[in-house]
Amino acid sequence: MINLKLVTFIIGVSLFILLNLAAFVSLLEKEKRASIRFFLISWPGLIIFLLPGFTNTEISNYISLALIVISAFVVIIFVIPLNGEIDNASDTPLIKHDERDTMFSRNELIPDTEKFNSYYNNKPQQKLLDDKFRVKPGLLSSKSANYDPVLFASAEASFYTVSAYRNFIDGEINNTKTYVDTISITGYIKNWSKKLGAVDVGVTELKPYHLYSVKGRREKYGKEIINYHKYAIALTVEMDKFNIDAAPNAPTVFESAQQYLSAGTIAVQIAKFIRELGYPAKAHIDGNYEVVCPLVARDAGLGEIGRMGLLMVPKLGPRVRIAVITTDLPLVISKRKADKTVAHFCEICKKCAANCPSKAISFDKKEKIDGIYRWKINAESCFTYWCSVGTDCGKCIKACPYAHPNNLMHNLVRKGIKNNFLFRYLALYSDDFFYGKKPPKGNIPKWMQVTYNEKQAK
Ligand code: SF4
Ligand code: SF4
């Protein structure tokens, strides 16, 4: 005969230890609210589970049984794979996008120039929307709400450096070709990129829909994009959690600019390496894209595209930046295993939408856009907010339950989310309870708090 009280006692003590471990990990992650809550609920939890052991009534056996059943239910929904309602519709875009329609391209148009007039004569509906961001101080402006002269100068320095790479994204190809084994060179590039700082690297065939139709930035503005490369290598780099937690303050733009640079550096170096081997290769980095990076990265098996329109990778969620290299060097394709559970979690979650200060993210179901069902963010309202605060905001990234650090505690939750649809609801409820439906404003890391004379700074 099973001793129900003993089983309840073991579960209670194990739960108590786990909750206190979670409290400690949260403390290290500077998640004060989560740490306090894990600690506080560990005590009543322990008392409830120990209670049947101190009483000797028939009721105490029923209580033990109920507690065991509840605990078993949680374990079962974590372990048993059960997908629930999964949307298996195609997510392959049917058309190419024109880079001139991106906010960065529109932001670079100078009023009363030929380019400006030509763009808005063709798209007068955009003019009214864009007039709204043009009256705002602008990204990294000293007049913006979240201006920080030191961190904005750091972000400028990162953007400046990555923009200097534009002369090195492509170049001469070595006349002497080195014939390399496809499998080993693919492994070599992946491992070397990781040594250089990439968290993940994948390869896909370059498809027409990966490419923008027309260039929207810099010298080649308005030129048709022609790229016949066969392969695309996508790589991701991590954005620091503490800096993103300060969203929408200056550390976010510091971090994203820094990681555009890190991803760009790796891509430029790898592209040059491939050209040295005697094969064409081009890096696609901040300000110099011919490809839509999240689509390439998704098809290269690095992640899925979520409600907020960003690539969501398995262990960091949207907390990454991407760079791409297109090439003819024969490579092994990384088979994409589409993870439709991300879309289902996004369907029920909506935390990014609830935390977006510009209401740019939809609360609705996916809609049919250009032939496929997807979520589309209101890029104009997002960018207008950026131009008010001076940073690239990032509140959606910060709020995302997938964006927690890459460690055992959060990876177990991610595993449960992937495994079972009921666990997704439990994970979402827990994320709201421990981290807040609207996570509190993060602090600017101490080392970034450089004192300055405000009068001079403005
Ligand atoms: S916050 Fe939620 S809805 Fe938004 S992208 Fe992350 S998981 Fe999806
Ligand atoms: S970056 Fe900010 S404004 Fe833009 S979608 Fe995310 S939360 Fe909204």
PDB file of C-alpha atoms in Angstrom, residues 69-328:
ATOM      1  CA  VAL A  69      -3.067  14.254  -8.589  1.00  0.00           C
ATOM      2  CA  ILE A  70      -2.408  17.991  -9.126  1.00  0.00           C
ATOM      3  CA  SER A  71       1.360  17.441  -9.091  1.00  0.00           C
ATOM      4  CA  ALA A  72       1.056  14.499 -11.488  1.00  0.00           C
ATOM      5  CA  PHE A  73      -1.091  16.627 -13.824  1.00  0.00           C
ATOM      6  CA  VAL A  74       1.625  19.315 -14.033  1.00  0.00           C
ATOM      7  CA  VAL A  75       4.289  16.677 -14.738  1.00  0.00           C
ATOM      8  CA  ILE A  76       2.076  15.001 -17.353  1.00  0.00           C
ATOM      9  CA  ILE A  77       1.364  18.221 -19.276  1.00  0.00           C
ATOM     10  CA  PHE A  78       5.097  18.933 -19.236  1.00  0.00           C
ATOM     11  CA  VAL A  79       6.114  15.491 -20.474  1.00  0.00           C
ATOM     12  CA  ILE A  80       3.337  14.325 -22.807  1.00  0.00           C
ATOM     13  CA  PRO A  81       3.538  15.844 -26.308  1.00  0.00           C
ATOM     14  CA  LEU A  82       0.160  17.363 -27.184  1.00  0.00           C
ATOM     15  CA  ASN A  83       0.134  20.056 -29.815  1.00  0.00           C
ATOM     16  CA  GLY A  84      -3.414  21.379 -29.641  1.00  0.00           C
ATOM     17  CA  GLU A  85      -4.629  23.591 -32.464  1.00  0.00           C
ATOM     18  CA  ILE A  86      -1.677  24.088 -34.794  1.00  0.00           C
ATOM     19  CA  ASP A  87      -1.836  26.272 -37.887  1.00  0.00           C
ATOM     20  CA  ASN A  88      -0.168  24.371 -40.711  1.00  0.00           C
ATOM     21  CA  ALA A  89      -0.814  26.948 -43.439  1.00  0.00           C
ATOM     22  CA  SER A  90       2.087  27.808 -45.737  1.00  0.00           C
ATOM     23  CA  ASP A  91       4.306  30.638 -44.543  1.00  0.00           C
ATOM     24  CA  THR A  92       6.216  31.082 -47.806  1.00  0.00           C
ATOM     25  CA  PRO A  93       5.770  34.660 -49.033  1.00  0.00           C
ATOM     26  CA  LEU A  94       4.475  35.008 -52.579  1.00  0.00           C
ATOM     27  CA  ILE A  95       5.997  38.379 -53.373  1.00  0.00           C
ATOM     28  CA  LYS A  96       9.223  40.312 -52.855  1.00  0.00           C
ATOM     29  CA  HIS A  97       9.272  43.459 -50.750  1.00  0.00           C
ATOM     30  CA  ASP A  98      10.612  46.791 -51.917  1.00  0.00           C
ATOM     31  CA  GLU A  99      13.263  48.031 -49.471  1.00  0.00           C
ATOM     32  CA  ARG A 100      12.188  51.613 -50.185  1.00  0.00           C
ATOM     33  CA  ASP A 101       9.049  50.902 -48.141  1.00  0.00           C
ATOM     34  CA  THR A 102      11.008  50.150 -44.954  1.00  0.00           C
ATOM     35  CA  MET A 103      10.975  52.827 -42.267  1.00  0.00           C
ATOM     36  CA  PHE A 104      14.766  53.196 -42.349  1.00  0.00           C
ATOM     37  CA  SER A 105      14.645  53.973 -46.049  1.00  0.00           C
ATOM     38  CA  ARG A 106      11.747  56.426 -45.668  1.00  0.00           C
ATOM     39  CA  ASN A 107      13.557  58.085 -42.754  1.00  0.00           C
ATOM     40  CA  GLU A 108      16.526  58.805 -45.026  1.00  0.00           C
ATOM     41  CA  LEU A 109      14.416  60.706 -47.589  1.00  0.00           C
ATOM     42  CA  ILE A 110      15.200  64.414 -47.436  1.00  0.00           C
ATOM     43  CA  PRO A 111      12.202  66.727 -48.022  1.00  0.00           C
ATOM     44  CA  ASP A 112      12.118  68.643 -51.326  1.00  0.00           C
ATOM     45  CA  THR A 113      14.611  66.326 -53.023  1.00  0.00           C
ATOM     46  CA  GLU A 114      13.817  64.378 -56.187  1.00  0.00           C
ATOM     47  CA  LYS A 115      13.895  61.056 -54.297  1.00  0.00           C
ATOM     48  CA  PHE A 116      11.505  62.357 -51.636  1.00  0.00           C
ATOM     49  CA  ASN A 117       9.005  63.764 -54.145  1.00  0.00           C
ATOM     50  CA  SER A 118       9.171  60.716 -56.364  1.00  0.00           C
ATOM     51  CA  TYR A 119       8.541  58.288 -53.453  1.00  0.00           C
ATOM     52  CA  TYR A 120       5.576  60.186 -52.020  1.00  0.00           C
ATOM     53  CA  ASN A 121       4.085  60.986 -55.453  1.00  0.00           C
ATOM     54  CA  ASN A 122       3.882  57.229 -55.960  1.00  0.00           C
ATOM     55  CA  LYS A 123       2.706  56.538 -52.419  1.00  0.00           C
ATOM     56  CA  PRO A 124       0.796  59.591 -51.201  1.00  0.00           C
ATOM     57  CA  GLN A 125      -0.895  57.511 -48.464  1.00  0.00           C
ATOM     58  CA  GLN A 126       2.532  57.037 -46.797  1.00  0.00           C
ATOM     59  CA  LYS A 127       3.191  60.786 -46.731  1.00  0.00           C
ATOM     60  CA  LEU A 128       0.559  61.501 -44.065  1.00  0.00           C
ATOM     61  CA  LEU A 129       1.881  58.691 -41.881  1.00  0.00           C
ATOM     62  CA  ASP A 130       5.512  59.698 -42.319  1.00  0.00           C
ATOM     63  CA  ASP A 131       4.851  63.369 -41.571  1.00  0.00           C
ATOM     64  CA  LYS A 132       4.120  62.193 -38.014  1.00  0.00           C
ATOM     65  CA  PHE A 133       7.620  60.808 -37.384  1.00  0.00           C
ATOM     66  CA  ARG A 134       9.285  63.696 -39.222  1.00  0.00           C
ATOM     67  CA  VAL A 135       8.045  66.225 -36.654  1.00  0.00           C
ATOM     68  CA  LYS A 136       9.536  64.157 -33.803  1.00  0.00           C
ATOM     69  CA  PRO A 137      13.117  64.692 -32.595  1.00  0.00           C
ATOM     70  CA  GLY A 138      14.379  61.466 -34.239  1.00  0.00           C
ATOM     71  CA  LEU A 139      16.384  58.365 -33.450  1.00  0.00           C
ATOM     72  CA  LEU A 140      19.444  59.200 -31.272  1.00  0.00           C
ATOM     73  CA  SER A 141      18.409  62.866 -31.188  1.00  0.00           C
ATOM     74  CA  SER A 142      19.577  65.060 -28.298  1.00  0.00           C
ATOM     75  CA  LYS A 143      16.006  66.402 -28.116  1.00  0.00           C
ATOM     76  CA  SER A 144      14.419  63.003 -27.645  1.00  0.00           C
ATOM     77  CA  ALA A 145      12.751  61.937 -24.398  1.00  0.00           C
ATOM     78  CA  ASN A 146      15.320  59.290 -23.436  1.00  0.00           C
ATOM     79  CA  TYR A 147      18.412  61.199 -24.507  1.00  0.00           C
ATOM     80  CA  ASP A 148      21.622  60.063 -22.883  1.00  0.00           C
ATOM     81  CA  PRO A 149      24.700  61.716 -24.390  1.00  0.00           C
ATOM     82  CA  VAL A 150      27.065  58.906 -23.453  1.00  0.00           C
ATOM     83  CA  LEU A 151      24.952  55.938 -24.515  1.00  0.00           C
ATOM     84  CA  PHE A 152      23.658  57.672 -27.654  1.00  0.00           C
ATOM     85  CA  ALA A 153      27.254  58.510 -28.600  1.00  0.00           C
ATOM     86  CA  SER A 154      28.151  54.830 -28.066  1.00  0.00           C
ATOM     87  CA  ALA A 155      25.289  53.722 -30.316  1.00  0.00           C
ATOM     88  CA  GLU A 156      26.359  56.300 -32.948  1.00  0.00           C
ATOM     89  CA  ALA A 157      29.883  54.859 -32.759  1.00  0.00           C
ATOM     90  CA  SER A 158      28.577  51.318 -33.361  1.00  0.00           C
ATOM     91  CA  PHE A 159      26.359  52.408 -36.289  1.00  0.00           C
ATOM     92  CA  TYR A 160      29.264  54.444 -37.700  1.00  0.00           C
ATOM     93  CA  THR A 161      31.606  51.464 -37.550  1.00  0.00           C
ATOM     94  CA  VAL A 162      29.145  49.029 -39.106  1.00  0.00           C
ATOM     95  CA  SER A 163      28.364  51.562 -41.846  1.00  0.00           C
ATOM     96  CA  ALA A 164      32.104  51.796 -42.614  1.00  0.00           C
ATOM     97  CA  TYR A 165      31.943  48.103 -43.508  1.00  0.00           C
ATOM     98  CA  ARG A 166      29.855  48.942 -46.597  1.00  0.00           C
ATOM     99  CA  ASN A 167      33.044  49.008 -48.673  1.00  0.00           C
ATOM    100  CA  PHE A 168      33.907  45.502 -47.552  1.00  0.00           C
ATOM    101  CA  ILE A 169      30.629  43.596 -47.896  1.00  0.00           C
ATOM    102  CA  ASP A 170      31.701  42.410 -51.337  1.00  0.00           C
ATOM    103  CA  GLY A 171      34.964  42.397 -53.236  1.00  0.00           C
ATOM    104  CA  GLU A 172      37.390  40.630 -55.487  1.00  0.00           C
ATOM    105  CA  ILE A 173      37.307  36.864 -55.672  1.00  0.00           C
ATOM    106  CA  ASN A 174      40.533  34.899 -55.551  1.00  0.00           C
ATOM    107  CA  ASN A 175      41.327  33.549 -59.035  1.00  0.00           C
ATOM    108  CA  THR A 176      42.592  30.314 -57.535  1.00  0.00           C
ATOM    109  CA  LYS A 177      39.677  28.249 -56.321  1.00  0.00           C
ATOM    110  CA  THR A 178      40.148  25.922 -53.360  1.00  0.00           C
ATOM    111  CA  TYR A 179      37.927  22.882 -53.835  1.00  0.00           C
ATOM    112  CA  VAL A 180      36.683  22.137 -50.343  1.00  0.00           C
ATOM    113  CA  ASP A 181      34.545  19.303 -49.054  1.00  0.00           C
ATOM    114  CA  THR A 182      30.965  20.579 -48.682  1.00  0.00           C
ATOM    115  CA  ILE A 183      30.268  18.939 -45.339  1.00  0.00           C
ATOM    116  CA  SER A 184      33.490  19.964 -43.658  1.00  0.00           C
ATOM    117  CA  ILE A 185      33.473  23.558 -44.950  1.00  0.00           C
ATOM    118  CA  THR A 186      29.880  23.980 -43.726  1.00  0.00           C
ATOM    119  CA  GLY A 187      30.936  22.764 -40.266  1.00  0.00           C
ATOM    120  CA  TYR A 188      34.032  24.963 -40.392  1.00  0.00           C
ATOM    121  CA  ILE A 189      32.025  28.114 -41.181  1.00  0.00           C
ATOM    122  CA  LYS A 190      29.445  27.341 -38.492  1.00  0.00           C
ATOM    123  CA  ASN A 191      32.056  26.634 -35.830  1.00  0.00           C
ATOM    124  CA  TRP A 192      34.221  29.607 -36.744  1.00  0.00           C
ATOM    125  CA  SER A 193      31.201  31.960 -36.723  1.00  0.00           C
ATOM    126  CA  LYS A 194      30.318  30.693 -33.248  1.00  0.00           C
ATOM    127  CA  LYS A 195      33.896  31.263 -32.105  1.00  0.00           C
ATOM    128  CA  LEU A 196      33.534  34.811 -33.418  1.00  0.00           C
ATOM    129  CA  GLY A 197      30.434  35.327 -31.251  1.00  0.00           C
ATOM    130  CA  ALA A 198      27.435  33.937 -33.148  1.00  0.00           C
ATOM    131  CA  VAL A 199      24.943  31.983 -31.029  1.00  0.00           C
ATOM    132  CA  ASP A 200      23.632  30.021 -33.982  1.00  0.00           C
ATOM    133  CA  VAL A 201      24.332  29.615 -37.689  1.00  0.00           C
ATOM    134  CA  GLY A 202      22.231  27.997 -40.429  1.00  0.00           C
ATOM    135  CA  VAL A 203      22.265  27.592 -44.196  1.00  0.00           C
ATOM    136  CA  THR A 204      19.375  27.795 -46.647  1.00  0.00           C
ATOM    137  CA  GLU A 205      19.000  27.888 -50.401  1.00  0.00           C
ATOM    138  CA  LEU A 206      18.600  31.524 -51.428  1.00  0.00           C
ATOM    139  CA  LYS A 207      15.010  31.898 -52.658  1.00  0.00           C
ATOM    140  CA  PRO A 208      13.600  34.833 -54.677  1.00  0.00           C
ATOM    141  CA  TYR A 209      11.330  35.870 -51.765  1.00  0.00           C
ATOM    142  CA  HIS A 210      14.364  36.238 -49.486  1.00  0.00           C
ATOM    143  CA  LEU A 211      15.489  39.198 -51.606  1.00  0.00           C
ATOM    144  CA  TYR A 212      14.116  42.727 -51.612  1.00  0.00           C
ATOM    145  CA  SER A 213      12.966  43.701 -55.098  1.00  0.00           C
ATOM    146  CA  VAL A 214      14.560  47.165 -55.126  1.00  0.00           C
ATOM    147  CA  LYS A 215      17.331  48.788 -53.043  1.00  0.00           C
ATOM    148  CA  GLY A 216      16.055  51.399 -50.615  1.00  0.00           C
ATOM    149  CA  ARG A 217      19.230  52.726 -49.041  1.00  0.00           C
ATOM    150  CA  ARG A 218      22.346  54.643 -49.899  1.00  0.00           C
ATOM    151  CA  GLU A 219      24.024  54.800 -53.341  1.00  0.00           C
ATOM    152  CA  LYS A 220      22.029  52.022 -54.989  1.00  0.00           C
ATOM    153  CA  TYR A 221      18.633  53.501 -54.000  1.00  0.00           C
ATOM    154  CA  GLY A 222      16.001  52.587 -56.594  1.00  0.00           C
ATOM    155  CA  LYS A 223      18.135  49.928 -58.315  1.00  0.00           C
ATOM    156  CA  GLU A 224      16.697  46.467 -58.906  1.00  0.00           C
ATOM    157  CA  ILE A 225      18.349  43.852 -56.676  1.00  0.00           C
ATOM    158  CA  ILE A 226      20.032  41.132 -58.675  1.00  0.00           C
ATOM    159  CA  ASN A 227      21.612  38.368 -56.652  1.00  0.00           C
ATOM    160  CA  TYR A 228      21.967  34.912 -58.174  1.00  0.00           C
ATOM    161  CA  HIS A 229      23.818  33.314 -55.272  1.00  0.00           C
ATOM    162  CA  LYS A 230      22.663  29.783 -54.512  1.00  0.00           C
ATOM    163  CA  TYR A 231      23.037  29.771 -50.724  1.00  0.00           C
ATOM    164  CA  ALA A 232      22.476  32.043 -47.760  1.00  0.00           C
ATOM    165  CA  ILE A 233      24.188  31.647 -44.390  1.00  0.00           C
ATOM    166  CA  ALA A 234      22.269  33.262 -41.528  1.00  0.00           C
ATOM    167  CA  LEU A 235      23.810  33.935 -38.132  1.00  0.00           C
ATOM    168  CA  THR A 236      22.418  35.324 -34.920  1.00  0.00           C
ATOM    169  CA  VAL A 237      24.124  37.159 -32.046  1.00  0.00           C
ATOM    170  CA  GLU A 238      22.636  37.654 -28.589  1.00  0.00           C
ATOM    171  CA  MET A 239      21.447  41.021 -27.256  1.00  0.00           C
ATOM    172  CA  ASP A 240      22.314  41.400 -23.573  1.00  0.00           C
ATOM    173  CA  LYS A 241      19.306  40.750 -21.317  1.00  0.00           C
ATOM    174  CA  PHE A 242      20.089  43.476 -18.785  1.00  0.00           C
ATOM    175  CA  ASN A 243      20.410  46.120 -21.495  1.00  0.00           C
ATOM    176  CA  ILE A 244      17.165  45.055 -23.152  1.00  0.00           C
ATOM    177  CA  ASP A 245      15.470  45.085 -19.735  1.00  0.00           C
ATOM    178  CA  ALA A 246      16.127  48.840 -19.585  1.00  0.00           C
ATOM    179  CA  ALA A 247      13.775  49.328 -22.595  1.00  0.00           C
ATOM    180  CA  PRO A 248      12.830  51.848 -23.865  1.00  0.00           C
ATOM    181  CA  ASN A 249      15.794  53.649 -22.300  1.00  0.00           C
ATOM    182  CA  ALA A 250      19.173  54.239 -23.922  1.00  0.00           C
ATOM    183  CA  PRO A 251      20.802  50.853 -23.062  1.00  0.00           C
ATOM    184  CA  THR A 252      18.482  49.185 -25.626  1.00  0.00           C
ATOM    185  CA  VAL A 253      19.765  51.239 -28.537  1.00  0.00           C
ATOM    186  CA  PHE A 254      23.306  50.871 -27.174  1.00  0.00           C
ATOM    187  CA  GLU A 255      22.798  47.105 -27.258  1.00  0.00           C
ATOM    188  CA  SER A 256      21.062  46.749 -30.598  1.00  0.00           C
ATOM    189  CA  ALA A 257      23.638  48.994 -32.326  1.00  0.00           C
ATOM    190  CA  GLN A 258      26.438  46.989 -30.702  1.00  0.00           C
ATOM    191  CA  GLN A 259      24.980  43.691 -31.892  1.00  0.00           C
ATOM    192  CA  TYR A 260      24.306  44.973 -35.420  1.00  0.00           C
ATOM    193  CA  LEU A 261      28.024  45.666 -35.416  1.00  0.00           C
ATOM    194  CA  SER A 262      28.973  42.266 -33.935  1.00  0.00           C
ATOM    195  CA  ALA A 263      26.791  40.373 -36.431  1.00  0.00           C
ATOM    196  CA  GLY A 264      28.081  42.590 -39.256  1.00  0.00           C
ATOM    197  CA  THR A 265      31.723  42.004 -38.315  1.00  0.00           C
ATOM    198  CA  ILE A 266      31.284  38.222 -38.421  1.00  0.00           C
ATOM    199  CA  ALA A 267      29.409  38.355 -41.748  1.00  0.00           C
ATOM    200  CA  VAL A 268      31.990  40.614 -43.413  1.00  0.00           C
ATOM    201  CA  GLN A 269      34.840  38.396 -42.215  1.00  0.00           C
ATOM    202  CA  ILE A 270      33.178  35.138 -43.320  1.00  0.00           C
ATOM    203  CA  ALA A 271      32.227  36.620 -46.732  1.00  0.00           C
ATOM    204  CA  LYS A 272      35.843  37.719 -47.279  1.00  0.00           C
ATOM    205  CA  PHE A 273      37.040  34.238 -46.253  1.00  0.00           C
ATOM    206  CA  ILE A 274      34.757  32.609 -48.824  1.00  0.00           C
ATOM    207  CA  ARG A 275      35.972  34.988 -51.561  1.00  0.00           C
ATOM    208  CA  GLU A 276      39.543  34.049 -50.588  1.00  0.00           C
ATOM    209  CA  LEU A 277      38.600  30.428 -51.280  1.00  0.00           C
ATOM    210  CA  GLY A 278      37.643  31.541 -54.777  1.00  0.00           C
ATOM    211  CA  TYR A 279      33.826  31.728 -54.523  1.00  0.00           C
ATOM    212  CA  PRO A 280      31.516  34.762 -54.712  1.00  0.00           C
ATOM    213  CA  ALA A 281      30.149  35.891 -51.322  1.00  0.00           C
ATOM    214  CA  LYS A 282      28.400  39.013 -50.089  1.00  0.00           C
ATOM    215  CA  ALA A 283      27.646  40.119 -46.517  1.00  0.00           C
ATOM    216  CA  HIS A 284      24.207  41.554 -45.720  1.00  0.00           C
ATOM    217  CA  ILE A 285      24.563  43.763 -42.670  1.00  0.00           C
ATOM    218  CA  ASP A 286      22.951  46.791 -41.053  1.00  0.00           C
ATOM    219  CA  GLY A 287      22.162  49.438 -43.680  1.00  0.00           C
ATOM    220  CA  ASN A 288      23.376  47.164 -46.490  1.00  0.00           C
ATOM    221  CA  TYR A 289      20.802  44.470 -46.970  1.00  0.00           C
ATOM    222  CA  GLU A 290      19.658  42.796 -50.166  1.00  0.00           C
ATOM    223  CA  VAL A 291      17.767  40.168 -48.157  1.00  0.00           C
ATOM    224  CA  VAL A 292      15.040  40.156 -45.519  1.00  0.00           C
ATOM    225  CA  CYS A 293      17.143  38.711 -42.696  1.00  0.00           C
ATOM    226  CA  PRO A 294      14.405  37.188 -40.471  1.00  0.00           C
ATOM    227  CA  LEU A 295      13.001  35.222 -43.441  1.00  0.00           C
ATOM    228  CA  VAL A 296      16.434  33.890 -44.387  1.00  0.00           C
ATOM    229  CA  ALA A 297      17.213  32.989 -40.769  1.00  0.00           C
ATOM    230  CA  ARG A 298      13.848  31.240 -40.376  1.00  0.00           C
ATOM    231  CA  ASP A 299      14.395  29.150 -43.522  1.00  0.00           C
ATOM    232  CA  ALA A 300      17.927  28.366 -42.340  1.00  0.00           C
ATOM    233  CA  GLY A 301      16.311  26.692 -39.317  1.00  0.00           C
ATOM    234  CA  LEU A 302      17.287  29.289 -36.717  1.00  0.00           C
ATOM    235  CA  GLY A 303      13.802  30.102 -35.417  1.00  0.00           C
ATOM    236  CA  GLU A 304      10.287  31.273 -36.194  1.00  0.00           C
ATOM    237  CA  ILE A 305       8.694  34.672 -36.773  1.00  0.00           C
ATOM    238  CA  GLY A 306       6.365  35.680 -33.965  1.00  0.00           C
ATOM    239  CA  ARG A 307       3.575  38.182 -33.364  1.00  0.00           C
ATOM    240  CA  MET A 308       5.981  41.113 -33.116  1.00  0.00           C
ATOM    241  CA  GLY A 309       7.421  40.302 -36.559  1.00  0.00           C
ATOM    242  CA  LEU A 310      10.886  39.409 -35.266  1.00  0.00           C
ATOM    243  CA  LEU A 311      12.812  36.156 -35.477  1.00  0.00           C
ATOM    244  CA  MET A 312      12.270  34.116 -32.299  1.00  0.00           C
ATOM    245  CA  VAL A 313      15.093  31.684 -31.619  1.00  0.00           C
ATOM    246  CA  PRO A 314      14.638  28.637 -29.352  1.00  0.00           C
ATOM    247  CA  LYS A 315      16.746  29.758 -26.370  1.00  0.00           C
ATOM    248  CA  LEU A 316      16.690  33.570 -26.529  1.00  0.00           C
ATOM    249  CA  GLY A 317      13.363  34.367 -28.201  1.00  0.00           C
ATOM    250  CA  PRO A 318      13.536  37.703 -30.030  1.00  0.00           C
ATOM    251  CA  ARG A 319      16.666  38.851 -28.141  1.00  0.00           C
ATOM    252  CA  VAL A 320      18.980  38.461 -31.175  1.00  0.00           C
ATOM    253  CA  ARG A 321      20.314  40.385 -34.138  1.00  0.00           C
ATOM    254  CA  ILE A 322      20.877  38.732 -37.522  1.00  0.00           C
ATOM    255  CA  ALA A 323      23.353  39.010 -40.380  1.00  0.00           C
ATOM    256  CA  VAL A 324      23.440  37.029 -43.619  1.00  0.00           C
ATOM    257  CA  ILE A 325      26.059  35.987 -46.172  1.00  0.00           C
ATOM    258  CA  THR A 326      24.942  34.954 -49.647  1.00  0.00           C
ATOM    259  CA  THR A 327      27.340  32.821 -51.657  1.00  0.00           C
ATOM    260  CA  ASP A 328      27.893  30.208 -54.347  1.00  0.00           C
TER     261      ASP A 328
END
